[in-house]
XYZ file of N, CA and C in Angstrom:
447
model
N -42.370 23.257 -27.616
C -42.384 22.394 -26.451
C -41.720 21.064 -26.768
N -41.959 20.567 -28.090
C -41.095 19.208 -28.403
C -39.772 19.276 -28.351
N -39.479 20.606 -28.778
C -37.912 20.515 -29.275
C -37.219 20.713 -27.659
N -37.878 21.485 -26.600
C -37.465 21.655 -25.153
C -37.197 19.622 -25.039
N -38.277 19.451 -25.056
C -38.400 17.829 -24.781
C -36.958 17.052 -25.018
N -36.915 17.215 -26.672
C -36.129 16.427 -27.277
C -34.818 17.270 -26.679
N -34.657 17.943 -26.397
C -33.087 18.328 -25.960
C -33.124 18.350 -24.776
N -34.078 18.345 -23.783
C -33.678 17.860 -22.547
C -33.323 16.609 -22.574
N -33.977 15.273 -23.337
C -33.670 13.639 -23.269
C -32.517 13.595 -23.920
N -32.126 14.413 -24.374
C -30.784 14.081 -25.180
C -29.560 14.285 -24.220
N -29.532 15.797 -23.803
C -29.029 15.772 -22.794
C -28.933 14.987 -21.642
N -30.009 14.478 -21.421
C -30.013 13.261 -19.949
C -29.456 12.377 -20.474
N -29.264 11.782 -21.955
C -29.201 10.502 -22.294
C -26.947 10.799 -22.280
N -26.916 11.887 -22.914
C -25.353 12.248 -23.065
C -25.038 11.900 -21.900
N -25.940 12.694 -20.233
C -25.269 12.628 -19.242
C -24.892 11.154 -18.617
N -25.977 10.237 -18.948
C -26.274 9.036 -18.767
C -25.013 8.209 -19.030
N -24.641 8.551 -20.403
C -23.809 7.837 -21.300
C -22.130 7.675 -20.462
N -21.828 9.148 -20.194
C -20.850 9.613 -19.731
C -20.242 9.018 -17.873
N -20.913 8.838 -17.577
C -21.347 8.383 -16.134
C -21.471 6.594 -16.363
N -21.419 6.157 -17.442
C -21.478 4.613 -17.682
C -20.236 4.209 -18.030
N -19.094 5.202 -18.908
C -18.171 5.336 -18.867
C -17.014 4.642 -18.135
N -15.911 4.091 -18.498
C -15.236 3.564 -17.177
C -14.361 4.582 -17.295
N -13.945 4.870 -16.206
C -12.931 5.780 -15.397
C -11.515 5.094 -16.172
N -10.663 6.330 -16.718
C -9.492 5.719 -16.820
C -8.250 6.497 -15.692
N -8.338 5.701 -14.742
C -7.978 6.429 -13.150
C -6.084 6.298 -13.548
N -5.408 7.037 -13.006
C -3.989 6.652 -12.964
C -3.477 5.559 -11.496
N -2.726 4.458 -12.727
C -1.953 3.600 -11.545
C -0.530 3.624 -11.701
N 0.325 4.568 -11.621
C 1.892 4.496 -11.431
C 1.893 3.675 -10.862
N 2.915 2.490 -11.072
C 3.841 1.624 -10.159
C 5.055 1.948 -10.053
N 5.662 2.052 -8.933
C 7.082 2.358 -8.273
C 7.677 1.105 -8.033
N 8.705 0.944 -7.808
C 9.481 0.000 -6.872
C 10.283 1.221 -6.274
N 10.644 0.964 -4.952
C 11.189 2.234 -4.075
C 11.825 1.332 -3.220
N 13.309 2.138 -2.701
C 14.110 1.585 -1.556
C 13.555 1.342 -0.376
N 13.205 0.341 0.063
C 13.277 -0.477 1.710
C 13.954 1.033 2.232
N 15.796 0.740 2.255
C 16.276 1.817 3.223
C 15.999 3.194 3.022
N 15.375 3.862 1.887
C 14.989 5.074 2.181
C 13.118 4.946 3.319
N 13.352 4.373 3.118
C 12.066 4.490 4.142
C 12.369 4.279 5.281
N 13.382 2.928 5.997
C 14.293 3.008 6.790
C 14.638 4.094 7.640
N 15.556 5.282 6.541
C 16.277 6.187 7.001
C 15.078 7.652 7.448
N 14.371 7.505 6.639
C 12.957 8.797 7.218
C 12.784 8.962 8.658
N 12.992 10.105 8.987
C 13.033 10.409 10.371
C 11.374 10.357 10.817
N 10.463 10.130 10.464
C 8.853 9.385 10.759
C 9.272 7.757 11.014
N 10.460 7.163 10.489
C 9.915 5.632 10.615
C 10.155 5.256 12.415
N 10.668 5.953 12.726
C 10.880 5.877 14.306
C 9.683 5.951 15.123
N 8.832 7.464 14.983
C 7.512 7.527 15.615
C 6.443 6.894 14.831
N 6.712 6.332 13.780
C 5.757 5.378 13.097
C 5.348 3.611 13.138
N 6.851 3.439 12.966
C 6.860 1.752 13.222
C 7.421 1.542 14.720
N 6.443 0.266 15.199
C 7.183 -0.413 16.636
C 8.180 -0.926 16.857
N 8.571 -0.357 17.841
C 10.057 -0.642 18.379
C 9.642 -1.992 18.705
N 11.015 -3.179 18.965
C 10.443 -4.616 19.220
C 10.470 -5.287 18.642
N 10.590 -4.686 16.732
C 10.017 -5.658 16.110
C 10.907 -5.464 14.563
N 11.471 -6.968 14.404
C 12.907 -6.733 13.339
C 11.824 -7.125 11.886
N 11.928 -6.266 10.894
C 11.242 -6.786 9.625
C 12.621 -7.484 8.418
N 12.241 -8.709 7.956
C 13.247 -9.441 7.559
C 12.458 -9.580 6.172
N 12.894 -9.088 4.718
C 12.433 -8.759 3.738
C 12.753 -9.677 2.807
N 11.594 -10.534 1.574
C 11.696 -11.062 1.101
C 12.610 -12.562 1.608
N 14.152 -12.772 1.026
C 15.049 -14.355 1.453
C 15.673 -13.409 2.446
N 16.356 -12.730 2.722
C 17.034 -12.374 3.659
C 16.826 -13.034 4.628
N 18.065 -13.450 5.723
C 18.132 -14.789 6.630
C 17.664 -13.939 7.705
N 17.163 -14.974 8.122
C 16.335 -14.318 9.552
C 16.696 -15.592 10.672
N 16.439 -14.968 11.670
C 16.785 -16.128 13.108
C 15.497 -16.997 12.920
N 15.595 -18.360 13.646
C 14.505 -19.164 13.388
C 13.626 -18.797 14.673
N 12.664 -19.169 14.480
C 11.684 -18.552 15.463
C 10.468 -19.709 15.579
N 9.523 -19.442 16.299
C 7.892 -19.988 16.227
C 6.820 -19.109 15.864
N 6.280 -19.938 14.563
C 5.101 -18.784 13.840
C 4.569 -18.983 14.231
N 3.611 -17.201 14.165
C 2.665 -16.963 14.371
C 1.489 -16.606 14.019
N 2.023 -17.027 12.293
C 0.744 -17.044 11.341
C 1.330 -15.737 10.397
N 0.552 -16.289 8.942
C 0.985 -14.922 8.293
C -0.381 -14.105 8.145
N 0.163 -12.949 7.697
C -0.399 -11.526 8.128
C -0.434 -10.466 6.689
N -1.599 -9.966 5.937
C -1.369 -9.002 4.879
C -1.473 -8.201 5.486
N -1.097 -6.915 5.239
C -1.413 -5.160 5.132
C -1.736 -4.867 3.798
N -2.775 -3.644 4.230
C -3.062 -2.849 2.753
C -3.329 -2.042 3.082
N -2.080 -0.826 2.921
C -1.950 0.459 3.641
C -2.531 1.753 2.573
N -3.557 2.637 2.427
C -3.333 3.439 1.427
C -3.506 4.824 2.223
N -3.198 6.034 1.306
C -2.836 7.355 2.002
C -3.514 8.236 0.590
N -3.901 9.641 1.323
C -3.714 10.684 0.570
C -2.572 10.965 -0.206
N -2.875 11.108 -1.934
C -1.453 11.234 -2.543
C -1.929 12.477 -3.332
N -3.139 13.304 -3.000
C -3.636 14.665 -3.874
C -2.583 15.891 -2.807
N -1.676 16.485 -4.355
C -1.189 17.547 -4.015
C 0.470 17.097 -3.379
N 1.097 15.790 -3.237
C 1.996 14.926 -3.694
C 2.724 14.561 -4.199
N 3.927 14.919 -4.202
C 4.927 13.775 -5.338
C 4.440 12.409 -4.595
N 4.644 11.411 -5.878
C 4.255 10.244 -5.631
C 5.123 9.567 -4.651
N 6.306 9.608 -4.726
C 7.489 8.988 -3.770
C 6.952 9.582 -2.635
N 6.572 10.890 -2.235
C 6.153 10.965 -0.919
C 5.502 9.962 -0.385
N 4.370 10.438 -0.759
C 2.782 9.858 -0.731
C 3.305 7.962 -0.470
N 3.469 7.215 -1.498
C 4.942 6.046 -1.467
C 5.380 5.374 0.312
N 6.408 6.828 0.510
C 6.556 6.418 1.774
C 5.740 6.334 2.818
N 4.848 7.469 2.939
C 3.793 7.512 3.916
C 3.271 5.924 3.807
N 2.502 5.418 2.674
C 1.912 4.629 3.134
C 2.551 3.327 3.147
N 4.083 3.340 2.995
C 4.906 2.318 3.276
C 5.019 2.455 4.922
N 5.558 3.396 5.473
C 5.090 3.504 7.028
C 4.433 3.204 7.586
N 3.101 3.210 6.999
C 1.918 2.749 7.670
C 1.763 1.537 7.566
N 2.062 1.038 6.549
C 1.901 -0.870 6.238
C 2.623 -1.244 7.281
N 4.076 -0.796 7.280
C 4.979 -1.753 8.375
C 4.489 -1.126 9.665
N 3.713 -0.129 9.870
C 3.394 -0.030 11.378
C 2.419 -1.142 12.058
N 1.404 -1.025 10.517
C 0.360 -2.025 11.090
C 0.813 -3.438 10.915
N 1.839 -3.800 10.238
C 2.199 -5.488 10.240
C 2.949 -5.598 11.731
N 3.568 -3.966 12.202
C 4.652 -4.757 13.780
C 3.566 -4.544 14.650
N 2.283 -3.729 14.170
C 1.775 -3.631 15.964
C 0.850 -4.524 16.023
N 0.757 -5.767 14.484
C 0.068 -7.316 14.355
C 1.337 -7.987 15.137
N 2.153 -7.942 14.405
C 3.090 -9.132 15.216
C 2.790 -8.510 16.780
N 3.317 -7.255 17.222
C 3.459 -7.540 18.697
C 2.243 -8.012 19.571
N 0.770 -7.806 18.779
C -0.378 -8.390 18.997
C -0.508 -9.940 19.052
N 0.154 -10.289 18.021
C 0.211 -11.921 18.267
C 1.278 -12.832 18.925
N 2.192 -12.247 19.483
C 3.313 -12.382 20.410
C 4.370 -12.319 19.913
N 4.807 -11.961 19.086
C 6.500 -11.926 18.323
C 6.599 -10.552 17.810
N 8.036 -11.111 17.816
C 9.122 -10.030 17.900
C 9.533 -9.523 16.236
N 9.411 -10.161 14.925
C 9.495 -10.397 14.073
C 8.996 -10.569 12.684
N 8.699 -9.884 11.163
C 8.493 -10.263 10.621
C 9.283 -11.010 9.491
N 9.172 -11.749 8.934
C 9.959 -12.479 7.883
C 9.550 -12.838 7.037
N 10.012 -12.742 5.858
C 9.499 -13.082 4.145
C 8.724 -12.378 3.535
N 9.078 -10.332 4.127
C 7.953 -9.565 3.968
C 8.284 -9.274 2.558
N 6.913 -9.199 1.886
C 6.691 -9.060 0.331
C 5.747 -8.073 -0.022
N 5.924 -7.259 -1.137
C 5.129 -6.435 -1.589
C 3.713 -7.517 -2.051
N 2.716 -7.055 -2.427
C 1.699 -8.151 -2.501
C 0.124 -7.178 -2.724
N 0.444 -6.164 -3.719
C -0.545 -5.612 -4.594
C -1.113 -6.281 -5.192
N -2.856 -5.966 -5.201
C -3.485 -7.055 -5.385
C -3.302 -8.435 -5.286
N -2.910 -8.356 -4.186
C -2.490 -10.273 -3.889
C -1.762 -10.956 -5.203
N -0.536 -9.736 -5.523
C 0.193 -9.989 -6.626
C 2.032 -9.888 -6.216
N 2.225 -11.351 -5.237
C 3.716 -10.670 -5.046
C 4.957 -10.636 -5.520
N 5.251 -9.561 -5.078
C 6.700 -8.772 -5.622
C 7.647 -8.986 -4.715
N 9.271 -9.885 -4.427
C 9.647 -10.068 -3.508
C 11.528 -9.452 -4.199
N 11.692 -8.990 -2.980
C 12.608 -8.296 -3.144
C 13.244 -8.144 -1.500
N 14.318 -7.508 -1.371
C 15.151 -7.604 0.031
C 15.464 -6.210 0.222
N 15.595 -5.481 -1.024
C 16.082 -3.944 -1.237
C 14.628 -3.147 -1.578
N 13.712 -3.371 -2.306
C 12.996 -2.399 -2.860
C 11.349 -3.089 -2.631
N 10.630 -2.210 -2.557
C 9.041 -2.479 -2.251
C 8.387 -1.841 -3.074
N 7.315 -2.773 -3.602
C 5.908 -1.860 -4.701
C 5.038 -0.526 -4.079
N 4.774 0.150 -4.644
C 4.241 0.697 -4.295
C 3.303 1.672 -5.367
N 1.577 1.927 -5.709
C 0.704 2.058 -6.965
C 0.480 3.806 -6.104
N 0.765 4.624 -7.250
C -0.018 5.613 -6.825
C -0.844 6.495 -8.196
N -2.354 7.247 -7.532
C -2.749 7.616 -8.891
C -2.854 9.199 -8.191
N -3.757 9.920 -8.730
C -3.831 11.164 -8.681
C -4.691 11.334 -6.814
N -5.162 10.736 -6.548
C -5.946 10.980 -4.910
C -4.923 10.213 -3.970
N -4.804 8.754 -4.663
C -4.807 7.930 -3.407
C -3.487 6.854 -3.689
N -2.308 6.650 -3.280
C -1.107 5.780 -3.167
C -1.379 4.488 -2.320
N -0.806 3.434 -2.358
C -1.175 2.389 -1.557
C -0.026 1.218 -1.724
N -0.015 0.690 -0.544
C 1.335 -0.619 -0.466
C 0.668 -1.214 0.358
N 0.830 -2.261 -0.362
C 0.479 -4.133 0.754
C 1.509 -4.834 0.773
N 1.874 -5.233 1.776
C 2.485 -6.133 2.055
C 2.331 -7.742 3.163
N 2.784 -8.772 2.700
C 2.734 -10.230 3.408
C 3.483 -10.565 3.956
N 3.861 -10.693 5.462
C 5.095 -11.468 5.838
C 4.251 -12.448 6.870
N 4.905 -13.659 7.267
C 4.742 -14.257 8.787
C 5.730 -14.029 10.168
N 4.257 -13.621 10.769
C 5.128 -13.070 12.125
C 5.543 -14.156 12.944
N 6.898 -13.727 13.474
C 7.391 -15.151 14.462
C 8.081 -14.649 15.516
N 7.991 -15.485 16.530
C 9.040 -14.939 17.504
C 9.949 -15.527 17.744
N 11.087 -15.116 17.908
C 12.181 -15.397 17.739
C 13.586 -15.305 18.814
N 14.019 -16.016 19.801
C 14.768 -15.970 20.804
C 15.352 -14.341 20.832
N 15.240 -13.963 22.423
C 16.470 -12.876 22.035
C 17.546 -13.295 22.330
């Protein structure tokens, strides 16, 4: 009966141990083309029409802000190439930053930046983007403005 004892607590204590453990989860970082996401025949039924995204310095028309705005878009990336998974939830970031701007009255985002973990990455051509074995994810910061047509 002791020895049942002693190898059941041992066992609980292994399971214990294992479960205290930190997770060593996968974080690929990408940088990926702006225009391939652009060119994806989803960015049409995905992002709002209305609304021009002006990346990183790239010159933009002057406008009146309307405040800046994060996204933090993440997606299913189980069963995935990562670049997929990537774009999906690059789609989704810029859907939800234009259907903020057209919510706050403009036409426009500008000075949009990658901004993982409120860590930004600014670029005009290419956007961050972390993916591990479940779950991919892109944030991005721009201020929305509107801007004469």
């Amino acid at each position: 009966m002791r020895v049942q004892f002693c190898l059941a607590l041992a066992v609980l204590l292994s399971l214990t141990a294992i479960q205290a453990m930190p997770a060593a989860a996968r974080d690929t970082r990408y940088e990926l083309k702006i225009a391939d996401v652009a060119a994806d025949p989803r960015y049409a039924e995905a992002v709002p029409t209305g609304v021009t995204f002006y990346f990183a310095d790239q010159p933009a028309p002057a406008g009146q802000n309307l405040g800046e705005f994060v996204t933090n878009r993440k997606t299913n990336s189980f069963g995935k190439q990562d670049e997929e998974a990537c774009t999906w939830a690059m789609l989704s970031a810029l859907k939800e930053l234009g259907e903020r701007a057209l919510a706050e009255g403009g036409n426009a985002v500008v000075g949009v930046v990658s901004y993982y973990k409120k860590k930004p990455f600014s670029s005009a051509t290419l956007y961050e983007c972390h993916a591990g074995a479940i779950v991919a994810g892109v944030a991005l910061k721009g201020m929305v403005v509107k801007v004469a047509p």
